[in-house]
Coordinates of C-alpha atoms and ligand atoms in Angstrom, one line a residue:
M38 CA -27.0 -5.4 -20.5
S39 CA -23.2 -5.0 -20.5
R40 CA -21.5 -2.0 -18.9
D41 CA -18.1 -0.5 -19.5
V42 CA -15.9 0.6 -16.6
C43 CA -12.4 1.9 -16.9
V44 CA -9.8 2.1 -14.1
I45 CA -7.0 4.6 -14.6
G46 CA -4.0 3.2 -12.8
A47 CA -2.4 -0.3 -12.4
G48 CA -0.8 0.2 -9.0
V49 CA -1.9 -2.0 -6.1
V50 CA -4.9 0.3 -5.6
G51 CA -6.1 0.3 -9.2
L52 CA -5.5 -3.4 -9.9
A53 CA -7.4 -4.4 -6.7
S54 CA -10.2 -2.1 -7.6
A55 CA -10.4 -3.6 -11.1
V56 CA -10.5 -7.2 -9.8
N57 CA -13.2 -6.5 -7.3
I58 CA -15.3 -4.7 -9.8
L59 CA -15.0 -7.6 -12.2
E60 CA -15.8 -10.2 -9.6
H61 CA -18.7 -8.5 -8.0
I62 CA -20.7 -6.6 -10.6
P63 CA -22.4 -8.8 -13.1
D64 CA -22.2 -8.2 -16.8
V65 CA -19.4 -5.5 -16.5
R66 CA -16.5 -5.0 -18.8
V67 CA -13.4 -3.6 -17.1
T68 CA -10.4 -2.0 -18.7
I69 CA -7.3 -0.7 -16.9
I70 CA -5.6 2.2 -18.6
A71 CA -2.2 3.1 -17.2
D72 CA 1.2 4.4 -18.3
K73 CA 3.0 2.2 -15.7
F74 CA 2.4 -1.5 -14.8
S75 CA 4.2 -3.9 -12.4
P76 CA 7.3 -3.9 -11.9
N77 CA 7.3 0.0 -12.3
T78 CA 4.5 0.9 -9.8
T79 CA 5.1 2.4 -6.4
A80 CA 4.1 -0.8 -4.5
D81 CA 6.6 -2.9 -6.5
G82 CA 9.5 -1.2 -4.7
A83 CA 8.0 -1.0 -1.3
A84 CA 8.5 -3.6 1.3
G85 CA 4.8 -4.3 1.7
V86 CA 4.3 -4.5 5.5
W87 CA 0.7 -4.3 6.7
M88 CA 1.0 -1.2 8.9
L89 CA -0.7 2.1 9.0
Y90 CA 1.7 5.0 8.1
N91 CA 1.5 8.6 6.6
L92 CA -2.3 8.7 6.4
G93 CA -2.7 12.4 7.4
N94 CA -6.2 12.9 9.0
T95 CA -7.9 10.1 7.3
P96 CA -10.7 9.2 9.9
E97 CA -9.5 6.4 12.2
Y98 CA -12.7 4.4 11.7
L99 CA -12.1 4.3 8.0
Q100 CA -8.5 3.4 8.3
R101 CA -9.4 0.6 10.6
R102 CA -12.2 -0.7 8.3
W103 CA -10.1 -0.6 5.2
A104 CA -7.0 -2.0 6.9
E105 CA -8.9 -4.8 8.6
T106 CA -10.6 -5.9 5.4
T107 CA -7.3 -6.0 3.8
F108 CA -5.7 -8.0 6.7
H109 CA -8.4 -10.6 6.4
H110 CA -8.0 -10.8 2.6
L111 CA -4.2 -11.4 2.9
E112 CA -4.8 -13.7 5.9
T113 CA -7.2 -15.9 3.8
L114 CA -4.5 -15.9 1.0
L115 CA -1.7 -16.9 3.6
K116 CA -3.7 -20.1 4.3
T117 CA -3.7 -21.3 0.7
E118 CA -1.0 -22.8 -1.5
E119 CA -1.1 -19.6 -3.6
S120 CA 0.6 -17.5 -0.8
S121 CA 4.2 -18.3 -2.0
I122 CA 3.3 -17.2 -5.5
A123 CA 1.3 -14.1 -4.3
G124 CA 4.2 -13.0 -2.0
V125 CA 2.2 -13.1 1.2
T126 CA 3.8 -14.2 4.5
A127 CA 3.6 -13.7 8.2
L128 CA 6.2 -11.3 9.7
P129 CA 7.3 -11.0 13.2
M130 CA 8.0 -7.3 14.0
F131 CA 9.4 -5.2 16.8
G132 CA 8.4 -1.5 17.1
I133 CA 11.0 0.6 19.1
S134 CA 10.8 4.2 20.3
D135 CA 11.9 6.7 22.8
D136 CA 8.2 7.5 23.4
P137 CA 5.2 5.3 24.3
M138 CA 3.7 3.9 21.1
K139 CA -0.1 4.1 20.5
E140 CA -0.7 1.7 17.6
H141 CA -4.5 1.7 17.1
W142 CA -4.4 -1.2 14.8
S143 CA -2.8 -3.4 17.5
K144 CA -5.8 -5.6 18.1
I145 CA -6.0 -6.6 14.4
V146 CA -2.5 -8.2 14.2
Y147 CA -1.4 -11.3 16.1
G148 CA 0.0 -11.3 19.6
Y149 CA 0.6 -7.6 20.1
K150 CA 2.5 -7.0 23.4
Q151 CA 4.6 -4.4 25.1
V152 CA 8.3 -5.5 25.5
P153 CA 9.4 -5.0 29.1
T154 CA 12.3 -2.6 29.6
G155 CA 14.6 -5.4 30.9
E156 CA 14.0 -7.3 27.6
M157 CA 14.5 -4.2 25.4
V158 CA 18.1 -3.8 26.9
K159 CA 18.8 -7.4 26.0
L160 CA 17.2 -7.3 22.5
F161 CA 18.4 -3.9 21.4
P162 CA 21.6 -3.1 23.4
Y163 CA 22.9 -0.7 20.8
A164 CA 19.7 1.3 19.8
Q165 CA 18.9 2.2 23.5
R166 CA 15.2 2.9 22.9
K167 CA 13.0 3.0 26.1
F168 CA 9.9 1.5 24.6
G169 CA 9.3 -1.6 22.7
T170 CA 6.4 -3.6 21.3
F171 CA 6.2 -7.0 19.5
H172 CA 3.6 -8.5 17.2
I173 CA 3.2 -10.5 14.1
T174 CA 1.9 -8.8 11.0
L175 CA 1.6 -9.7 7.3
L176 CA 3.9 -8.9 4.4
C177 CA 2.5 -8.6 1.0
E178 CA 5.5 -8.3 -1.5
C179 CA 3.9 -6.5 -4.5
R180 CA 6.6 -7.5 -7.1
M181 CA 4.9 -11.0 -6.6
Y182 CA 1.5 -9.9 -5.6
L183 CA 0.8 -7.6 -8.5
P184 CA 1.5 -10.1 -11.3
W185 CA -0.7 -12.6 -9.2
L186 CA -3.5 -10.2 -9.1
M187 CA -3.0 -9.3 -12.9
R188 CA -3.4 -13.0 -13.8
R189 CA -6.6 -13.1 -11.8
F190 CA -7.8 -9.9 -13.7
K191 CA -7.0 -11.3 -17.1
E192 CA -8.5 -14.8 -16.4
R193 CA -11.9 -12.9 -15.7
G194 CA -11.7 -11.2 -19.1
G195 CA -10.2 -7.8 -17.9
K196 CA -8.5 -5.7 -20.7
L197 CA -5.4 -3.4 -20.6
I198 CA -4.4 -0.3 -22.3
N199 CA -0.9 1.2 -22.0
E200 CA -1.5 4.9 -22.3
R201 CA -1.3 8.2 -20.4
I202 CA -4.6 10.0 -19.9
L203 CA -4.3 13.7 -19.9
E204 CA -8.0 14.6 -19.5
F205 CA -11.2 12.7 -18.5
Q206 CA -12.6 14.1 -21.9
E207 CA -10.7 11.3 -23.6
L208 CA -12.8 8.7 -21.8
T209 CA -16.4 10.1 -21.6
G210 CA -18.7 8.5 -24.1
R211 CA -16.4 5.4 -24.1
Y212 CA -17.0 4.2 -20.5
D213 CA -20.1 4.3 -18.2
V214 CA -18.0 4.8 -15.1
I215 CA -14.3 6.0 -14.7
V216 CA -12.4 4.9 -11.6
N217 CA -9.5 7.2 -10.8
C218 CA -6.6 5.3 -9.1
T219 CA -3.7 7.6 -10.2
G220 CA -1.7 7.8 -6.9
V221 CA 0.4 10.8 -6.6
D222 CA -0.3 11.8 -10.2
A223 CA -4.0 12.5 -9.3
R224 CA -2.5 16.0 -8.5
L225 CA -2.2 16.6 -12.3
L226 CA -5.2 14.6 -13.7
V227 CA -7.8 16.1 -11.3
A228 CA -5.9 19.3 -10.3
D229 CA -6.0 18.2 -6.7
N230 CA -3.4 20.4 -5.0
S231 CA -3.7 18.7 -1.7
V232 CA -2.0 15.7 -3.1
Q233 CA 1.7 15.8 -2.6
P234 CA 4.5 13.3 -2.8
I235 CA 6.1 11.8 0.3
R236 CA 9.4 10.7 -1.0
G237 CA 10.6 7.4 0.4
Q238 CA 14.3 6.2 -0.3
L239 CA 15.2 2.6 0.7
K240 CA 17.9 0.2 0.2
R241 CA 18.0 -3.6 -0.5
V242 CA 20.7 -5.7 1.1
T243 CA 21.5 -9.3 1.4
A244 CA 21.7 -10.3 5.1
P245 CA 19.9 -13.7 5.5
W246 CA 20.6 -13.7 9.3
I247 CA 18.0 -11.2 9.9
K248 CA 14.8 -13.0 10.5
H249 CA 12.4 -10.3 12.0
A250 CA 11.3 -6.8 11.1
V251 CA 12.2 -3.8 13.2
F252 CA 10.5 -0.4 12.9
D253 CA 12.3 2.5 14.9
F254 CA 9.6 5.3 15.4
T255 CA 12.3 7.6 16.6
S256 CA 14.7 7.5 13.8
Q257 CA 12.0 6.3 11.1
C258 CA 14.6 3.5 10.4
Y259 CA 13.1 0.1 9.3
I260 CA 14.6 -3.2 8.7
I261 CA 12.3 -5.7 6.9
P262 CA 13.2 -9.2 5.8
C263 CA 11.6 -10.1 2.4
A264 CA 11.7 -13.2 0.4
D265 CA 15.0 -12.5 -1.5
N266 CA 16.7 -9.7 0.6
I267 CA 16.2 -7.2 3.4
V268 CA 14.8 -3.8 3.0
L269 CA 16.5 -1.0 5.0
G270 CA 14.7 2.3 5.1
G271 CA 13.8 5.0 5.0
T272 CA 13.0 8.5 4.3
T273 CA 9.7 10.6 4.6
Q274 CA 10.3 13.7 2.6
H275 CA 7.1 15.7 2.1
G276 CA 6.8 17.6 -1.2
D277 CA 9.9 16.2 -2.7
W278 CA 9.4 14.9 -6.3
N279 CA 13.0 13.6 -6.8
K280 CA 12.9 10.0 -7.9
K281 CA 16.6 9.5 -7.9
P282 CA 18.4 8.0 -4.9
N283 CA 20.8 10.4 -3.2
E284 CA 24.0 9.6 -1.4
D285 CA 23.2 11.5 1.9
D286 CA 20.0 9.6 2.4
S287 CA 21.7 6.3 1.5
E288 CA 24.4 6.9 4.1
K289 CA 21.9 8.0 6.7
I290 CA 19.8 4.8 6.2
L291 CA 22.8 2.7 6.7
Q292 CA 23.9 4.5 9.8
N293 CA 20.5 4.2 11.4
A294 CA 20.2 0.4 10.6
H295 CA 23.8 -0.2 11.9
A296 CA 22.8 1.6 15.1
I297 CA 20.2 -1.0 15.6
Y298 CA 22.1 -4.1 14.3
P299 CA 25.9 -3.5 13.9
S300 CA 26.0 -7.0 12.0
L301 CA 24.3 -5.2 9.1
K302 CA 27.7 -3.7 8.3
N303 CA 28.5 -7.2 6.9
A304 CA 25.4 -7.1 4.5
T305 CA 26.0 -6.9 0.8
I306 CA 24.4 -3.9 -0.7
E307 CA 22.1 -4.6 -3.7
H308 CA 20.5 -1.4 -4.7
D309 CA 18.7 1.9 -3.6
W310 CA 15.3 2.7 -4.7
V311 CA 12.9 5.8 -4.4
G312 CA 9.2 5.9 -4.6
L313 CA 6.7 8.7 -4.1
R314 CA 3.9 7.9 -1.6
P315 CA 0.7 9.6 -2.6
G316 CA 0.4 12.0 0.4
R317 CA -3.0 13.8 1.0
P318 CA -4.6 15.2 4.1
S319 CA -7.1 12.3 3.8
V320 CA -7.6 9.4 1.4
R321 CA -10.1 10.3 -1.3
L322 CA -12.7 7.6 -1.8
E323 CA -15.8 9.1 -3.3
T324 CA -18.0 9.6 -6.3
E325 CA -18.0 12.7 -8.5
I326 CA -20.3 13.6 -11.4
R327 CA -18.4 16.0 -13.6
K328 CA -19.4 18.0 -16.7
V329 CA -16.7 17.2 -19.3
G330 CA -16.9 18.6 -22.7
G331 CA -20.7 19.0 -22.5
K332 CA -21.0 15.3 -21.3
E333 CA -21.5 13.9 -17.8
A334 CA -18.6 11.8 -16.5
K335 CA -19.4 9.4 -13.6
I336 CA -16.1 9.1 -11.6
V337 CA -15.1 7.2 -8.5
H338 CA -12.0 8.5 -7.0
N339 CA -9.6 6.1 -5.0
Y340 CA -6.3 7.8 -4.3
G341 CA -4.2 9.5 -1.7
H342 CA -3.2 6.4 0.4
G343 CA 0.1 7.8 1.5
G344 CA 2.5 5.2 3.1
S345 CA -0.4 2.6 3.5
G346 CA -1.6 1.8 0.0
I347 CA -0.7 -1.9 0.4
T348 CA -2.3 -2.0 3.9
L349 CA -5.6 -0.5 2.7
H350 CA -5.9 -1.7 -0.9
W351 CA -8.5 -4.5 -0.6
G352 CA -10.8 -2.5 1.8
C353 CA -10.7 0.5 -0.4
A354 CA -11.3 -1.7 -3.5
Q355 CA -14.4 -3.0 -1.9
D356 CA -15.8 0.4 -1.2
T357 CA -14.9 1.5 -4.6
T358 CA -16.8 -1.4 -6.1
A359 CA -19.8 -0.5 -4.1
L360 CA -19.8 3.0 -5.4
V361 CA -19.3 1.8 -9.0
A362 CA -22.3 -0.5 -8.6
E363 CA -24.4 2.3 -7.2
L364 CA -23.6 4.4 -10.4
L365 CA -24.6 1.5 -12.5
G366 CA -27.9 1.0 -10.6
E367 CA -26.7 -2.2 -8.8
K368 CA -26.0 -3.3 -5.3
V369 CA -23.1 -5.5 -4.2
N370 CA -22.8 -7.8 -1.3
F371 CA -19.3 -8.7 -0.1
R372 CA -18.9 -11.9 1.9
K373 CA -19.0 -11.0 5.6
Q374 CA -15.5 -10.7 7.1
P375 CA -14.7 -12.8 10.1
P376 CA -15.7 -10.8 13.3
S377 CA -13.3 -8.1 14.3
K378 CA -11.0 -8.9 17.3
L379 CA -11.5 -5.3 18.4
Ligands
FAD203 C1 9.7 3.7 0.3 C2 8.2 3.4 0.3 C3 7.8 2.3 1.2 C4 6.5 1.9 1.3 N1 6.2 0.8 2.2 C5 4.9 0.6 2.3 C6 4.6 -0.6 3.1 O1 5.5 -1.3 3.7 N2 3.3 -0.8 3.3 C7 2.2 -0.1 2.7 O2 1.0 -0.4 2.9 N3 2.5 0.9 1.9 C8 3.9 1.2 1.7 N4 4.2 2.2 0.8 C9 3.1 3.0 0.2 C10 2.5 2.3 -1.0 O3 3.5 1.8 -1.8 C11 1.6 3.2 -1.8 O4 0.6 3.9 -0.9 C12 0.9 2.5 -2.9 O5 1.8 1.9 -3.7 C13 0.1 3.6 -3.8 O6 -0.6 2.8 -4.7 P1 -1.3 3.4 -6.0 O7 -1.9 2.3 -6.8 O8 -2.3 4.5 -5.4 O9 -0.3 4.4 -6.8 P2 0.9 3.9 -7.8 O10 1.5 2.7 -7.6 O11 1.7 5.1 -7.9 O12 0.1 3.8 -9.2 C14 -0.5 4.8 -9.9 C15 -0.9 4.2 -11.2 O13 -1.7 5.2 -11.9 C16 -1.1 5.3 -13.3 N5 -1.4 6.7 -13.7 C17 -1.2 7.9 -13.0 N6 -1.6 9.0 -13.7 C18 -2.0 8.5 -14.9 C19 -2.5 9.0 -16.1 N7 -2.8 10.3 -16.1 N8 -2.9 8.1 -17.1 C20 -2.6 6.8 -17.1 N9 -2.1 6.3 -16.0 C21 -1.8 7.1 -14.9 C22 0.4 5.0 -13.1 O14 0.9 4.6 -14.3 C23 0.2 3.7 -12.2 O15 -0.1 2.6 -12.9 C24 5.5 2.6 0.6 C25 5.8 3.6 -0.3 C26 7.2 4.0 -0.4 C27 7.6 5.1 -1.4

């Protein structure tokens, strides 16, 4: 018996959910319905660092489980020839701050260590931050990763519809399960007023001499080397829907980056970009049975990933798949992840 599932949303969260559902539930047909596809989703513009950020009060055990599953998925990809096409690479990263840093994901990444004060002075003579950490994390550049994932979806028979959904009523009767991965626009579709944008402006520059990432937890400045350019960030503006880059933010981003590495004054500016992180007090990943126009709609929500959608996407996609399977009267088994280093 064939079953029809539709996923609303073609961002990193929707696409990963659609692929996992297709690959793990037998005899299922999956359609993605979205008004924006890559390269126009939020993750396409983001740097794509595996790192937990802006997740509100999402329980720590869930953050860790979803993030760790995603890390192992990207790590597996990193070991294959596909990694260069999928945009996945290892990324050395310094965290710097005026206050001690508590990074509860530190045991998942490689080689996490505190940087002694004496070395901080040598490595960051201009920033003058008291505390520093170093580790190697993973970078998942979604302008490459999303097309790679989309190919995987289509090869397995997935279908696409380019359309904006105004109400679930448009879908009931056509699909057995609806998966809601609408990011910040979930605020409109499900009238969830706890969703709000966290505006992020960043800048892409050419500066090939920068070979490692820096995240300054005090100024919220970040410097991230990607395949073709360097990302300089950023802003974290809660409740701001403005998707246009603004001059003041742009200037501040440059000032903060120059305060860490003055050599960035010699970088060639490429462009500014703004994205809206789907902020929510907590990620919403759960089933809802709604009465819609006299019919029952079976919905699985997967949205509200703040500044960590790329970091959590695969773990959340697996849990979403398990909920979809349950609604279809199935059970799924994901291959066991390697044991946690925690
Ligand atoms: C500046 C910036 C930097 C970031 N850096 C990182 C980082 O380094 N690491 C990290 O992990 N995360 C980062 N993030 C966060 C990450 O980009 C987001 O959490 C993630 O992209 C959210 O993905 P999503 O699929 O939920 O939403 P989106 O990418 O916004 O996708 C939503 C999808 O739903 C569709 N949609 C919405 N409503 C409807 C509707 N009614 N009908 C049809 N379709 C609809 C849209 O068309 C789109 O396809 C960053 C974000 C920003 C802004």
